[in-house]
mmCIF file of C-alpha atoms and ligand atoms in Angstrom:
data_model
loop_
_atom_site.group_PDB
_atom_site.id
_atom_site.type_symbol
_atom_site.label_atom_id
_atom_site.label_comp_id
_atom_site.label_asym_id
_atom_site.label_seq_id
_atom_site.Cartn_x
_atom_site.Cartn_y
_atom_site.Cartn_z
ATOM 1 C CA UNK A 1 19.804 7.838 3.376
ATOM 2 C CA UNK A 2 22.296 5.567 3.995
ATOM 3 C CA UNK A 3 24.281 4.676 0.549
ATOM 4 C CA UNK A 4 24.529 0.798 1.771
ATOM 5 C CA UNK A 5 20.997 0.779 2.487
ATOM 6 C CA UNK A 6 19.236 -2.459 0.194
ATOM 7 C CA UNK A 7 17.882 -1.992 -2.578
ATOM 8 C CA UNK A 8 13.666 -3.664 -2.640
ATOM 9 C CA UNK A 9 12.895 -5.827 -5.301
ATOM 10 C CA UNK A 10 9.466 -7.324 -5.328
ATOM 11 C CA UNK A 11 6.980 -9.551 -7.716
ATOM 12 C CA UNK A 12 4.129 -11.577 -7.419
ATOM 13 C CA UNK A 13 6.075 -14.849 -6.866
ATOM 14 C CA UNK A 14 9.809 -16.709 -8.070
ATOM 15 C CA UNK A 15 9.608 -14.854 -11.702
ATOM 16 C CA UNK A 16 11.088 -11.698 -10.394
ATOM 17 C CA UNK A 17 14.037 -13.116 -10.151
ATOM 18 C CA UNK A 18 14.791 -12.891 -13.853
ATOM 19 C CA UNK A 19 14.793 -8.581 -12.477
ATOM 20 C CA UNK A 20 16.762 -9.814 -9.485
ATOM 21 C CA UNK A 21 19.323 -11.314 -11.559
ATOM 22 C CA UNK A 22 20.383 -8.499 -14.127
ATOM 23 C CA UNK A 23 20.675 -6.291 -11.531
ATOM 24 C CA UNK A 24 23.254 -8.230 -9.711
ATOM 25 C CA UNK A 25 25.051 -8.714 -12.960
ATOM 26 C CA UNK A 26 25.029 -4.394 -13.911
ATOM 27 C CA UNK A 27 25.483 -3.459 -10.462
ATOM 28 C CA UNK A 28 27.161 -5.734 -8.211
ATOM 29 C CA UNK A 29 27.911 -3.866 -5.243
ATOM 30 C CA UNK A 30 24.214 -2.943 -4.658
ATOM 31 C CA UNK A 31 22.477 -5.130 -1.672
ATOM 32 C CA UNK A 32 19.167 -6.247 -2.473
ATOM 33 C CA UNK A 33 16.477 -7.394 -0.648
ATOM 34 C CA UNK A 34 13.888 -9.605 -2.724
ATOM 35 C CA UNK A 35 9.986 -10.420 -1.764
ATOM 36 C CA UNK A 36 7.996 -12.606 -3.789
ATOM 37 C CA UNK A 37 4.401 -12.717 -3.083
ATOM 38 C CA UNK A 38 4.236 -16.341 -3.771
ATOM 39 C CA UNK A 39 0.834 -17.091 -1.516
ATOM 40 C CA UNK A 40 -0.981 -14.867 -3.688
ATOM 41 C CA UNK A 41 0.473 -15.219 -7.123
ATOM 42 C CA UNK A 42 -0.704 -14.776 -10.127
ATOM 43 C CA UNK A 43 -1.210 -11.385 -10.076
ATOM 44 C CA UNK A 44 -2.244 -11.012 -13.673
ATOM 45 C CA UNK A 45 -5.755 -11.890 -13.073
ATOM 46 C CA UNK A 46 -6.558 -9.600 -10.686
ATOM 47 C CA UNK A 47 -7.700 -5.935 -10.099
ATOM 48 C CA UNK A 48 -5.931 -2.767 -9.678
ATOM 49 C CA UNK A 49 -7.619 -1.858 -6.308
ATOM 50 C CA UNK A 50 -6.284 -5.483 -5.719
ATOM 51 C CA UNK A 51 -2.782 -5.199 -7.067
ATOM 52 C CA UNK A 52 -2.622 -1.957 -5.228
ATOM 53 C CA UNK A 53 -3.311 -3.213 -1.957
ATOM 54 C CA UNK A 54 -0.711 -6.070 -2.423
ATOM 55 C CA UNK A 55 2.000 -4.014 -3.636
ATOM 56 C CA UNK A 56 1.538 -1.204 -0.268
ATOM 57 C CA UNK A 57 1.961 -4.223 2.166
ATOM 58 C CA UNK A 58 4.852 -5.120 0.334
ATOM 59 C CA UNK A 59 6.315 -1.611 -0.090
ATOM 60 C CA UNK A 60 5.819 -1.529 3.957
ATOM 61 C CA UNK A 61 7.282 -4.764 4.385
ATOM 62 C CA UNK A 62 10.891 -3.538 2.236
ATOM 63 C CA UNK A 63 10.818 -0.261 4.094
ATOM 64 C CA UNK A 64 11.126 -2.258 7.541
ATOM 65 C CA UNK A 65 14.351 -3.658 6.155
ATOM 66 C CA UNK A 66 15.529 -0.088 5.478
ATOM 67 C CA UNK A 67 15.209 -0.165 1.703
ATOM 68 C CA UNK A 68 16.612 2.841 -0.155
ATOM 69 C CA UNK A 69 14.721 2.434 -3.393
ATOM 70 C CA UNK A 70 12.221 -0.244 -5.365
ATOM 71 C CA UNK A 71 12.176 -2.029 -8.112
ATOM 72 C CA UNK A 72 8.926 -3.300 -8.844
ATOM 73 C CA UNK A 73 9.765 -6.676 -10.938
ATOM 74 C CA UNK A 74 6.513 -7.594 -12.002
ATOM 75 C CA UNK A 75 4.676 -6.217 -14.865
ATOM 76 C CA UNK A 76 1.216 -6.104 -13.466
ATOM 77 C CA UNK A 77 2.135 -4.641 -10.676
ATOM 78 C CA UNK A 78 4.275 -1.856 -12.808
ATOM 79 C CA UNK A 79 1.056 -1.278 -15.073
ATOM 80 C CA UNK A 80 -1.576 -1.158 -12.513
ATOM 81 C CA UNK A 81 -0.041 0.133 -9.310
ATOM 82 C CA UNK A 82 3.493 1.970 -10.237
ATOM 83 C CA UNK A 83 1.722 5.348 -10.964
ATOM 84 C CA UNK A 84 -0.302 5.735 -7.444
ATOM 85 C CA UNK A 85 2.389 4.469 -5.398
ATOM 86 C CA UNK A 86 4.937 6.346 -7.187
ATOM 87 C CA UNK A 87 2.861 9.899 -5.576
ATOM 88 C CA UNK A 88 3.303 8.449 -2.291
ATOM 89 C CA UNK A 89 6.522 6.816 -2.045
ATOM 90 C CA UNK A 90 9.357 9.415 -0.213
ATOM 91 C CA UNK A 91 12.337 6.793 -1.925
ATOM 92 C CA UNK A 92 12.640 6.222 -5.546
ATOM 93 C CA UNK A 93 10.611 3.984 -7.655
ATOM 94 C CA UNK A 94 10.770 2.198 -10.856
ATOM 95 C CA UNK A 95 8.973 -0.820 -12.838
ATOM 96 C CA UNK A 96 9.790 -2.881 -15.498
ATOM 97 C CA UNK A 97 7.021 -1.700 -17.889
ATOM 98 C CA UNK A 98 8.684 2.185 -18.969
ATOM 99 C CA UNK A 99 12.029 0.175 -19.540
ATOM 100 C CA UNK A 100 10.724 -2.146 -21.526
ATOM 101 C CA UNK A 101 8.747 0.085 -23.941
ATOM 102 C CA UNK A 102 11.752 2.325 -24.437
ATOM 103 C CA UNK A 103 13.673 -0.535 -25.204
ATOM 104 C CA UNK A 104 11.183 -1.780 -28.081
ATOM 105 C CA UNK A 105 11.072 1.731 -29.510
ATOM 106 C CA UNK A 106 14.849 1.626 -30.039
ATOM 107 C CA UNK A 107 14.643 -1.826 -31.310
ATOM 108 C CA UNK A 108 11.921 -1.545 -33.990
ATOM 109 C CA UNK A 109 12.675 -0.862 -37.942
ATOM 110 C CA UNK A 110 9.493 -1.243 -39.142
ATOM 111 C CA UNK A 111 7.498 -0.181 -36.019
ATOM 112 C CA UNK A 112 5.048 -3.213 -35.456
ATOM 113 C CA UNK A 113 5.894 -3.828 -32.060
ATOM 114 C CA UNK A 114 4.485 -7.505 -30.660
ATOM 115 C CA UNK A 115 3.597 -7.330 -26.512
ATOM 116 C CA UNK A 116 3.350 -10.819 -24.983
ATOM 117 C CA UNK A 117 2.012 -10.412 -21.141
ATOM 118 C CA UNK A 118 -0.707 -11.385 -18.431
ATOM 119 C CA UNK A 119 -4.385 -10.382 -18.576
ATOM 120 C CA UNK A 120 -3.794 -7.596 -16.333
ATOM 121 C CA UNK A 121 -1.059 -5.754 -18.316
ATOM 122 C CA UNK A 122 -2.353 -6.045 -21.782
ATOM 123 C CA UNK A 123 -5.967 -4.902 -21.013
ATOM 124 C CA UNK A 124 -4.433 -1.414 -19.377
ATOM 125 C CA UNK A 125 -3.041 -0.832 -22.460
ATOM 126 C CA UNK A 126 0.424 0.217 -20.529
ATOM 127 C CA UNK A 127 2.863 -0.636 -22.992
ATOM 128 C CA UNK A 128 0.479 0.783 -25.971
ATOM 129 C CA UNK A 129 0.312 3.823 -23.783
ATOM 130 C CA UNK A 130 4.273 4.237 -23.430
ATOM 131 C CA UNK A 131 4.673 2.907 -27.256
ATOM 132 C CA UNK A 132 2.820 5.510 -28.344
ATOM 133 C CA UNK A 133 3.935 8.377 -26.182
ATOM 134 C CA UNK A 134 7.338 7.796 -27.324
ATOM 135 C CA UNK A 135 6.636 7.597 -31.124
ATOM 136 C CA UNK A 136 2.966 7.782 -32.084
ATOM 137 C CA UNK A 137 3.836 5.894 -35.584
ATOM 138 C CA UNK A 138 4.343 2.919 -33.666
ATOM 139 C CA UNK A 139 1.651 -0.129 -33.849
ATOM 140 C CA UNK A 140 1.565 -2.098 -30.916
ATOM 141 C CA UNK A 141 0.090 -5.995 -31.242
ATOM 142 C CA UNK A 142 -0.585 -7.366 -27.790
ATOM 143 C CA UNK A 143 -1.722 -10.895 -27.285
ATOM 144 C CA UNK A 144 -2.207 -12.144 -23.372
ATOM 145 C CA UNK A 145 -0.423 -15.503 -22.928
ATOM 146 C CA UNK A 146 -2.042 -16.884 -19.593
ATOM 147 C CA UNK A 147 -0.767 -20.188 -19.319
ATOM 148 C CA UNK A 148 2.804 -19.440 -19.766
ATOM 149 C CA UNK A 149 2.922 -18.531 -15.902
ATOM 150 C CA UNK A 150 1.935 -22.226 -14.501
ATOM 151 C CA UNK A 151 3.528 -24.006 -17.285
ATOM 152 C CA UNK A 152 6.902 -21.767 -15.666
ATOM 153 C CA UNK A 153 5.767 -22.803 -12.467
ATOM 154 C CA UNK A 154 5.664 -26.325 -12.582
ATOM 155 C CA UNK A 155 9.164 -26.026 -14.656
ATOM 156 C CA UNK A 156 8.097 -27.018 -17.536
ATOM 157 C CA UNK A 157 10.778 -25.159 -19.519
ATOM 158 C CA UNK A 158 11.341 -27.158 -22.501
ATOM 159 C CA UNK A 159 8.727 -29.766 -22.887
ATOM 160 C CA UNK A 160 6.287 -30.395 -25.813
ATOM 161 C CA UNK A 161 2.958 -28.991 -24.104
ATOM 162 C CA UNK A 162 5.284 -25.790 -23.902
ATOM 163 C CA UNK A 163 5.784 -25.736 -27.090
ATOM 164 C CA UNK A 164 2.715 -26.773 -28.491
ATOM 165 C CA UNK A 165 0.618 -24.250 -26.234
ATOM 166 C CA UNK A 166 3.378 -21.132 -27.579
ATOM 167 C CA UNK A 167 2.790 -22.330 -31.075
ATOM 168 C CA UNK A 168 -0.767 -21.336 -30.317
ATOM 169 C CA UNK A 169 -0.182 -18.230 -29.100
ATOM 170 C CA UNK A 170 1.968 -16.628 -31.239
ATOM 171 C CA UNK A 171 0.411 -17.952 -34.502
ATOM 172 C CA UNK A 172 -1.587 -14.528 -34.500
ATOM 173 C CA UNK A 173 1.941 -12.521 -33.457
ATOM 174 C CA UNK A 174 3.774 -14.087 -36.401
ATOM 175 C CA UNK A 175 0.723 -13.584 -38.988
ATOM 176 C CA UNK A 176 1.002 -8.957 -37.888
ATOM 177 C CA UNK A 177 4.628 -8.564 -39.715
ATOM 178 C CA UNK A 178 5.869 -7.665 -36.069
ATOM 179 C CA UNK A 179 9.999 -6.794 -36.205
ATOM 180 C CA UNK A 180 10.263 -6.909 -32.076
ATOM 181 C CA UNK A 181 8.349 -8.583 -29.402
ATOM 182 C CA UNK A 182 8.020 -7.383 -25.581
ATOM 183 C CA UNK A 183 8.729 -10.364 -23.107
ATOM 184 C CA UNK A 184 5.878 -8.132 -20.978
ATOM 185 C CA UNK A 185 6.106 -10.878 -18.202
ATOM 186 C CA UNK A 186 8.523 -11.831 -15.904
ATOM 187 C CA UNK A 187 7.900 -15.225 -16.387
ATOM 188 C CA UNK A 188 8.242 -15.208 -20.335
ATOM 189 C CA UNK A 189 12.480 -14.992 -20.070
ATOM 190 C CA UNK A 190 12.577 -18.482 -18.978
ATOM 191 C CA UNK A 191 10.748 -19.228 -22.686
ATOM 192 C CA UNK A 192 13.116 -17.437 -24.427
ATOM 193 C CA UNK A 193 14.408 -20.463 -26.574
ATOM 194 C CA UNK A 194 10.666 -21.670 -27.195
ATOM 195 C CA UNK A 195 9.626 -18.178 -28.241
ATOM 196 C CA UNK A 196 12.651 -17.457 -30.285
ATOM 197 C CA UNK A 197 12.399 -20.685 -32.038
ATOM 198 C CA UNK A 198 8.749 -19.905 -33.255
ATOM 199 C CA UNK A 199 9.022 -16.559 -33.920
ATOM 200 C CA UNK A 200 12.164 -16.683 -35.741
ATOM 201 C CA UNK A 201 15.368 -14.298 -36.133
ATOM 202 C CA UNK A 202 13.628 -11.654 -37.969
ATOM 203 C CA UNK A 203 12.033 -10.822 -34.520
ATOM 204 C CA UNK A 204 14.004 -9.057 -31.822
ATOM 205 C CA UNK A 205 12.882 -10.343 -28.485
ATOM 206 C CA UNK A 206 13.011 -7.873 -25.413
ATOM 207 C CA UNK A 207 13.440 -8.973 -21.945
ATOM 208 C CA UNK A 208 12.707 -5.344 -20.063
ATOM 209 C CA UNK A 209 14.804 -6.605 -17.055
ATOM 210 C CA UNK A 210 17.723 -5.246 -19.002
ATOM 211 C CA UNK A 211 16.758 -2.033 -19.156
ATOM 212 C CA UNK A 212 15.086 -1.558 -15.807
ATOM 213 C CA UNK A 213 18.704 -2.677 -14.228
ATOM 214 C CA UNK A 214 20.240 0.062 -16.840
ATOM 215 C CA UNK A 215 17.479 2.849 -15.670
ATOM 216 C CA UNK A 216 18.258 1.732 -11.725
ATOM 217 C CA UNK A 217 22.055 2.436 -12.243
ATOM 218 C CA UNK A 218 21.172 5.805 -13.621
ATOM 219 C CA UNK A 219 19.094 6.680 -11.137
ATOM 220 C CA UNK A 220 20.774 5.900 -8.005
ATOM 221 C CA UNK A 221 23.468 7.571 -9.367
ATOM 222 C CA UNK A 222 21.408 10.575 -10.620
ATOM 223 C CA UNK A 223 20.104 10.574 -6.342
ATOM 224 C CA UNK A 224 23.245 10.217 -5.124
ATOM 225 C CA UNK A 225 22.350 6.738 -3.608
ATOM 226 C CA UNK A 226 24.660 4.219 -5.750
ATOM 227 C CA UNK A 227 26.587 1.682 -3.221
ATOM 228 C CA UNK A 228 30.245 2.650 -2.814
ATOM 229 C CA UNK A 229 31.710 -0.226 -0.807
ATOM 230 C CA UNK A 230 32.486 -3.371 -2.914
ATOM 231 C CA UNK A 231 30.564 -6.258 -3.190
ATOM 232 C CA UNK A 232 30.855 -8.899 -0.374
ATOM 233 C CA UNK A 233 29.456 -12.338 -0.658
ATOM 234 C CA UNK A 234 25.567 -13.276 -2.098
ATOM 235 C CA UNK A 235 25.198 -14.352 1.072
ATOM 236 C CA UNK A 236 25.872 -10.219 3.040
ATOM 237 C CA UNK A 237 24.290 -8.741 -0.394
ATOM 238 C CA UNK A 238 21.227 -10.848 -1.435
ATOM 239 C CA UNK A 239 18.090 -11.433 0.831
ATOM 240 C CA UNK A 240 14.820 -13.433 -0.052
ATOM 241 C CA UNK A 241 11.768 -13.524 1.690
ATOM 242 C CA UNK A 242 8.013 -15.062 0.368
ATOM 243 C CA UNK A 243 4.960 -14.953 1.517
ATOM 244 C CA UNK A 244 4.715 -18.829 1.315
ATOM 245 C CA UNK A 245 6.184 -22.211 -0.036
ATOM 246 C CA UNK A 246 10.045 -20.999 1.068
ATOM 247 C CA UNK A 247 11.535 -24.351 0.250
ATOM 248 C CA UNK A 248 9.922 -24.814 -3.090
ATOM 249 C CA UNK A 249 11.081 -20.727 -3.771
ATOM 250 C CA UNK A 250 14.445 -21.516 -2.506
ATOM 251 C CA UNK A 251 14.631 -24.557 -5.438
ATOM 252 C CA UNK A 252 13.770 -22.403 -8.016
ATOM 253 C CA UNK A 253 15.897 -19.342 -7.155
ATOM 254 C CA UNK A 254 18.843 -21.983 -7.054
ATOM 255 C CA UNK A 255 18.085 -23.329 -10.706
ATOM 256 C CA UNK A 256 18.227 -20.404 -12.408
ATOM 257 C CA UNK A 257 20.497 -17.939 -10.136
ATOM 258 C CA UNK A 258 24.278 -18.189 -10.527
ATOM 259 C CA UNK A 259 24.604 -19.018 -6.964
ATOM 260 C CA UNK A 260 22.931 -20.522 -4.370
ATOM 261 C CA UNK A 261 20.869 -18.685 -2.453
ATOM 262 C CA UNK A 262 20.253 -18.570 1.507
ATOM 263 C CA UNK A 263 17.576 -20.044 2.225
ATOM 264 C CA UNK A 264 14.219 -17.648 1.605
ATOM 265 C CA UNK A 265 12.364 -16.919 4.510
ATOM 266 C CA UNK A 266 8.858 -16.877 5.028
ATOM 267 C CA UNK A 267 6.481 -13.658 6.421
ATOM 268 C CA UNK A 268 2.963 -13.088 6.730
ATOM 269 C CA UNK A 269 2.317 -9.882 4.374
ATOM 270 C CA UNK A 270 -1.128 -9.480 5.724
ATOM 271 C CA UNK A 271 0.310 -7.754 8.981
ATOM 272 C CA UNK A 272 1.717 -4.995 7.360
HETATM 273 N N1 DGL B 1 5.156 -11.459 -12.431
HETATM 274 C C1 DGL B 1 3.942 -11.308 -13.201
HETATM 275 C C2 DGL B 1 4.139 -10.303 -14.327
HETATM 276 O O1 DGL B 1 5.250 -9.981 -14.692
HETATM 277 C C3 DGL B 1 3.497 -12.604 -13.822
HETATM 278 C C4 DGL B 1 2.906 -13.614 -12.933
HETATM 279 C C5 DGL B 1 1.575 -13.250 -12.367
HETATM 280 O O2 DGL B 1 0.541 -13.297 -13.050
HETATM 281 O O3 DGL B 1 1.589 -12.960 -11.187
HETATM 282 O O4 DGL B 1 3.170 -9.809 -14.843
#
């Protein structure tokens, strides 16, 4: 395997980017080649035989662009698909879900541990699952926030609907005597300020993308696949391709990247 070989990132739609991002910042040099699935977003909603299918056309898709490992940015698609795909895979694989967990576990005094996500990832228990496995005296609260996604979507980052519809939500988080509190979606960064500001600074917040750009370093290095030429320009290292609405994509990515990205291109996912 070639050592300059991309690295595939992939999520249902723009939120992935928040993944995208830290692992530019932690690892520079590494080329990366982002899909987001943003004709059939939200994800969270939907089945695992569903989410699987979607995440092997997409795993196809990266491996036509020569993709030495994946990185799949989206929690739903780390709870419900990571663990098949992972069997079949010959390159690496890693999600954002394991990261995050381990993350919380180092972060919690008092071990009530608060998990904020989609349908999807707080019905398969996931982040319980990994909670647990990692130290069984942990409690793990999870509350599924669905609206967050489309209120994120239609940037509605700090308005009073926002706020109002967080409140809501996290009433019953702030009422379990929770100490840390699992951003379990890739949308819920962008909320940070709104989140933080209801649930106060007794409450560590946990954005997984940290961590999974931490365990990626590792592991590249551990497979003798880490990038050693230096990095170039975001235009030679970053590439961005949806499966519909490029322009609108292309806005987003610009408002919260540090650059500005090329323009994302568009594919049909349903031929591979
Ligand atoms: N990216 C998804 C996740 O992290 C959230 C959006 C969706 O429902 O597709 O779970």
């Amino acid at each position: 395997m070639d050592n300059n070989a991309p690295i595939g990132v992939f999520d249902s739609g723009v939120s992935g980017l928040t993944v995208a991002r830290e692992i530019m910042r932690q690892i520079p040099n590494e080329r990366i080649v982002y899909f987001g699935d943003t004709a059939r977003v939200p994800y969270g909603s939907k089945s695992k035989q569903t989410i699987l299918k979607f995440s092997r056309q997409i795993i196809r898709f990266l491996k036509t662009e020569g993709v030495k490992a994946i990185v799949i940015a989206c929690n739903t698609a780390s709870a419900l698909a990571l663990d098949d795909i992972e069997k079949e895979l010959d390159i690496p694989i890693i999600g954002v879900v394991r990261s995050g967990a381990s993350m919380a576990a180092k972060a919690t005094k008092n071990k009530r541990v608060g998990i904020i996500a989609t349908e999807g990832t707080i019905n398969s228990n996931i982040y319980k699952d990994y909670l647990s496995s990692i130290d069984s005296e942990i409690t793990v609260i999870g509350k599924a926030c669905p609206l967050f996604v489309p209120l994120v979507e239609e940037g509605m980052i700090d308005d009073p609907v926002t706020k109002e519809i967080a409140t809501r939500y996290l009433n019953y988080l702030r009422n379990e005597n929770i100490d840390t509190l699992i951003l379990g979606c890739t949308h819920y960064p962008l909320l940070r300020n709104t989140i933080k500001e209801i649930m106060g600074d007794g409450v560590t917040l946990v954005n997984p993308a940290y961590e999974t750009a931490v365990e990626l370093k590792t592991l590249l290095k551990e497979k003798n696949l880490a990038n050693i030429k230096e990095y170039e320009s975001a235009s030679v290292m970053y590439k961005f391709y949806v499966s519909d609405a490029a322009e609108k994509f292309s806005r987003f990515a610009n408002s919260i990247m540090p650059f500005d990205i090329m323009p994302a291109q568009q594919i049909n996912i349903d031929e591979y």
